[in-house]
Amino acid sequence: MLDLNDKKEVRSGYPLLSVDGARSGYEVQGRFNVAVGDVSFDIWRGEMLILLGPSGCGKSTLLKAVAGFIEPDGGSISFAGRDGLEPGPDLTAKPYLPLPRQNVVPDHSRARAAGP
């Protein structure tokens, strides 16, 4: 498939990101619990997608699978036509860096008393 979009760019025969029937979950006490079940979508160059949903519905789990940090339990995820995604060196976990100590409550001991 070759298509021209409104910007007169050539569209390749495959989407930039393709998620087809992705399923992911976890096992607790020998029972499989579904976190993401049968999700499918395609994102083409120039498109944007927003994942909305309540807490615990699987948004982060799906993004971890798309980024290659976890393997989906079913279905497939491909980026630019390639399967077997893995995070690149720029996406590895960063070491914890403590922030400088700051007070949450301001120190009013130096404030002047308001006079008449």
PDB file of C-alpha atoms in Angstrom:
ATOM      1  CA  MET A   1       0.000   0.000   0.000  1.00  0.00           C
ATOM      2  CA  LEU A   2       1.314   3.435  -0.933  1.00  0.00           C
ATOM      3  CA  ASP A   3      -0.684   6.490   0.024  1.00  0.00           C
ATOM      4  CA  LEU A   4      -0.212  10.258  -0.024  1.00  0.00           C
ATOM      5  CA  ASN A   5      -1.532  12.179   2.954  1.00  0.00           C
ATOM      6  CA  ASP A   6      -2.558  15.858   2.998  1.00  0.00           C
ATOM      7  CA  LYS A   7       1.085  16.967   3.480  1.00  0.00           C
ATOM      8  CA  LYS A   8       2.077  15.222   0.225  1.00  0.00           C
ATOM      9  CA  GLU A   9       4.344  12.834   2.096  1.00  0.00           C
ATOM     10  CA  VAL A  10       4.616   9.228   1.040  1.00  0.00           C
ATOM     11  CA  ARG A  11       2.971   6.833   3.491  1.00  0.00           C
ATOM     12  CA  SER A  12       4.676   3.472   3.775  1.00  0.00           C
ATOM     13  CA  GLY A  13       2.813   0.178   3.690  1.00  0.00           C
ATOM     14  CA  TYR A  14       2.975  -0.279   7.465  1.00  0.00           C
ATOM     15  CA  PRO A  15       2.159   1.935  10.456  1.00  0.00           C
ATOM     16  CA  LEU A  16       4.863   3.441  12.645  1.00  0.00           C
ATOM     17  CA  LEU A  17       3.434   1.550  15.636  1.00  0.00           C
ATOM     18  CA  SER A  18       1.106  -1.415  15.380  1.00  0.00           C
ATOM     19  CA  VAL A  19      -0.492  -3.116  18.377  1.00  0.00           C
ATOM     20  CA  ASP A  20      -2.546  -6.161  17.392  1.00  0.00           C
ATOM     21  CA  GLY A  21      -4.483  -8.096  20.035  1.00  0.00           C
ATOM     22  CA  ALA A  22      -1.980  -7.293  22.789  1.00  0.00           C
ATOM     23  CA  ARG A  23      -2.644  -8.998  26.111  1.00  0.00           C
ATOM     24  CA  SER A  24      -0.636  -8.715  29.281  1.00  0.00           C
ATOM     25  CA  GLY A  25      -1.127  -9.664  32.896  1.00  0.00           C
ATOM     26  CA  TYR A  26       0.401 -11.199  35.972  1.00  0.00           C
ATOM     27  CA  GLU A  27       0.028 -14.322  38.069  1.00  0.00           C
ATOM     28  CA  VAL A  28      -1.046 -14.303  41.709  1.00  0.00           C
ATOM     29  CA  GLN A  29      -1.407 -17.552  43.684  1.00  0.00           C
ATOM     30  CA  GLY A  30      -1.447 -19.582  40.486  1.00  0.00           C
ATOM     31  CA  ARG A  31      -4.194 -17.513  38.877  1.00  0.00           C
ATOM     32  CA  PHE A  32      -3.585 -15.292  35.824  1.00  0.00           C
ATOM     33  CA  ASN A  33      -4.971 -11.761  36.174  1.00  0.00           C
ATOM     34  CA  VAL A  34      -5.455  -9.762  32.977  1.00  0.00           C
ATOM     35  CA  ALA A  35      -4.071  -6.204  33.068  1.00  0.00           C
ATOM     36  CA  VAL A  36      -4.438  -5.491  29.335  1.00  0.00           C
ATOM     37  CA  GLY A  37      -6.797  -7.563  27.232  1.00  0.00           C
ATOM     38  CA  ASP A  38      -7.033  -7.679  23.446  1.00  0.00           C
ATOM     39  CA  VAL A  39      -5.885  -4.129  22.579  1.00  0.00           C
ATOM     40  CA  SER A  40      -5.417  -3.240  18.908  1.00  0.00           C
ATOM     41  CA  PHE A  41      -4.522   0.039  17.193  1.00  0.00           C
ATOM     42  CA  ASP A  42      -2.205   1.484  14.542  1.00  0.00           C
ATOM     43  CA  ILE A  43      -0.379   4.799  14.685  1.00  0.00           C
ATOM     44  CA  TRP A  44       0.811   6.264  11.403  1.00  0.00           C
ATOM     45  CA  ARG A  45       3.509   8.915  11.006  1.00  0.00           C
ATOM     46  CA  GLY A  46       2.202  12.294  12.190  1.00  0.00           C
ATOM     47  CA  GLU A  47      -0.625  10.809  14.262  1.00  0.00           C
ATOM     48  CA  MET A  48      -0.967  11.053  18.028  1.00  0.00           C
ATOM     49  CA  LEU A  49      -2.742   8.734  20.440  1.00  0.00           C
ATOM     50  CA  ILE A  50      -3.927   9.402  23.979  1.00  0.00           C
ATOM     51  CA  LEU A  51      -4.517   6.584  26.458  1.00  0.00           C
ATOM     52  CA  LEU A  52      -7.266   7.496  28.895  1.00  0.00           C
ATOM     53  CA  GLY A  53      -8.693   5.392  31.649  1.00  0.00           C
ATOM     54  CA  PRO A  54      -9.110   4.988  35.383  1.00  0.00           C
ATOM     55  CA  SER A  55      -6.320   4.015  37.722  1.00  0.00           C
ATOM     56  CA  GLY A  56      -5.374   0.357  37.350  1.00  0.00           C
ATOM     57  CA  CYS A  57      -6.895  -0.203  33.898  1.00  0.00           C
ATOM     58  CA  GLY A  58      -3.577  -1.153  32.218  1.00  0.00           C
ATOM     59  CA  LYS A  59      -2.331   2.089  30.599  1.00  0.00           C
ATOM     60  CA  SER A  60       1.172   1.843  32.077  1.00  0.00           C
ATOM     61  CA  THR A  61       1.356  -1.901  31.435  1.00  0.00           C
ATOM     62  CA  LEU A  62       0.539  -1.313  27.765  1.00  0.00           C
ATOM     63  CA  LEU A  63       3.163   1.440  27.499  1.00  0.00           C
ATOM     64  CA  LYS A  64       5.779  -0.826  29.113  1.00  0.00           C
ATOM     65  CA  ALA A  65       5.010  -3.457  26.468  1.00  0.00           C
ATOM     66  CA  VAL A  66       5.166  -0.896  23.645  1.00  0.00           C
ATOM     67  CA  ALA A  67       8.543   0.348  24.960  1.00  0.00           C
ATOM     68  CA  GLY A  68       9.860  -3.224  25.090  1.00  0.00           C
ATOM     69  CA  PHE A  69      10.324  -3.402  28.858  1.00  0.00           C
ATOM     70  CA  ILE A  70       7.888  -6.320  29.149  1.00  0.00           C
ATOM     71  CA  GLU A  71       6.828  -8.992  26.676  1.00  0.00           C
ATOM     72  CA  PRO A  72       3.088  -9.140  25.970  1.00  0.00           C
ATOM     73  CA  ASP A  73       1.438 -12.438  26.943  1.00  0.00           C
ATOM     74  CA  GLY A  74      -0.404 -12.493  23.635  1.00  0.00           C
ATOM     75  CA  GLY A  75      -0.821 -10.586  20.410  1.00  0.00           C
ATOM     76  CA  SER A  76       1.927  -8.587  18.749  1.00  0.00           C
ATOM     77  CA  ILE A  77       3.533  -5.155  18.895  1.00  0.00           C
ATOM     78  CA  SER A  78       5.702  -3.846  16.066  1.00  0.00           C
ATOM     79  CA  PHE A  79       7.503  -0.566  15.492  1.00  0.00           C
ATOM     80  CA  ALA A  80       8.189   0.535  11.906  1.00  0.00           C
ATOM     81  CA  GLY A  81       7.453  -2.997  10.762  1.00  0.00           C
ATOM     82  CA  ARG A  82       9.877  -4.663  13.207  1.00  0.00           C
ATOM     83  CA  ASP A  83       8.842  -7.102  15.927  1.00  0.00           C
ATOM     84  CA  GLY A  84      10.828  -7.992  19.046  1.00  0.00           C
ATOM     85  CA  LEU A  85      11.085  -4.553  20.632  1.00  0.00           C
ATOM     86  CA  GLU A  86      13.756  -3.811  23.210  1.00  0.00           C
ATOM     87  CA  PRO A  87      14.479  -0.551  25.022  1.00  0.00           C
ATOM     88  CA  GLY A  88      17.486   1.341  23.700  1.00  0.00           C
ATOM     89  CA  PRO A  89      20.412   2.533  25.822  1.00  0.00           C
ATOM     90  CA  ASP A  90      18.754   5.921  26.287  1.00  0.00           C
ATOM     91  CA  LEU A  91      15.694   4.243  27.857  1.00  0.00           C
ATOM     92  CA  THR A  92      17.404   2.245  30.585  1.00  0.00           C
ATOM     93  CA  ALA A  93      16.687   2.940  34.249  1.00  0.00           C
ATOM     94  CA  LYS A  94      18.514   5.936  35.643  1.00  0.00           C
ATOM     95  CA  PRO A  95      20.145   5.786  39.076  1.00  0.00           C
ATOM     96  CA  TYR A  96      18.312   7.578  41.865  1.00  0.00           C
ATOM     97  CA  LEU A  97      19.628  11.104  42.349  1.00  0.00           C
ATOM     98  CA  PRO A  98      18.492  12.760  45.580  1.00  0.00           C
ATOM     99  CA  LEU A  99      17.267  16.308  45.290  1.00  0.00           C
ATOM    100  CA  PRO A 100      18.716  19.064  47.496  1.00  0.00           C
ATOM    101  CA  ARG A 101      16.997  19.325  50.850  1.00  0.00           C
ATOM    102  CA  GLN A 102      14.241  21.921  50.873  1.00  0.00           C
ATOM    103  CA  ASN A 103      11.696  22.901  53.480  1.00  0.00           C
ATOM    104  CA  VAL A 104       8.057  22.390  52.598  1.00  0.00           C
ATOM    105  CA  VAL A 105       6.849  24.898  55.197  1.00  0.00           C
ATOM    106  CA  PRO A 106       8.436  28.361  54.891  1.00  0.00           C
ATOM    107  CA  ASP A 107      10.550  29.585  57.779  1.00  0.00           C
ATOM    108  CA  HIS A 108       8.758  32.620  59.256  1.00  0.00           C
ATOM    109  CA  SER A 109      11.158  33.077  62.177  1.00  0.00           C
ATOM    110  CA  ARG A 110      12.897  35.943  60.350  1.00  0.00           C
ATOM    111  CA  ALA A 111       9.669  37.703  59.408  1.00  0.00           C
ATOM    112  CA  ARG A 112       9.011  41.062  61.073  1.00  0.00           C
ATOM    113  CA  ALA A 113       5.932  41.555  63.115  1.00  0.00           C
ATOM    114  CA  ALA A 114       3.460  43.803  61.373  1.00  0.00           C
ATOM    115  CA  GLY A 115       3.102  47.076  63.225  1.00  0.00           C
ATOM    116  CA  PRO A 116       0.485  49.821  63.209  1.00  0.00           C
TER     117      PRO A 116
END
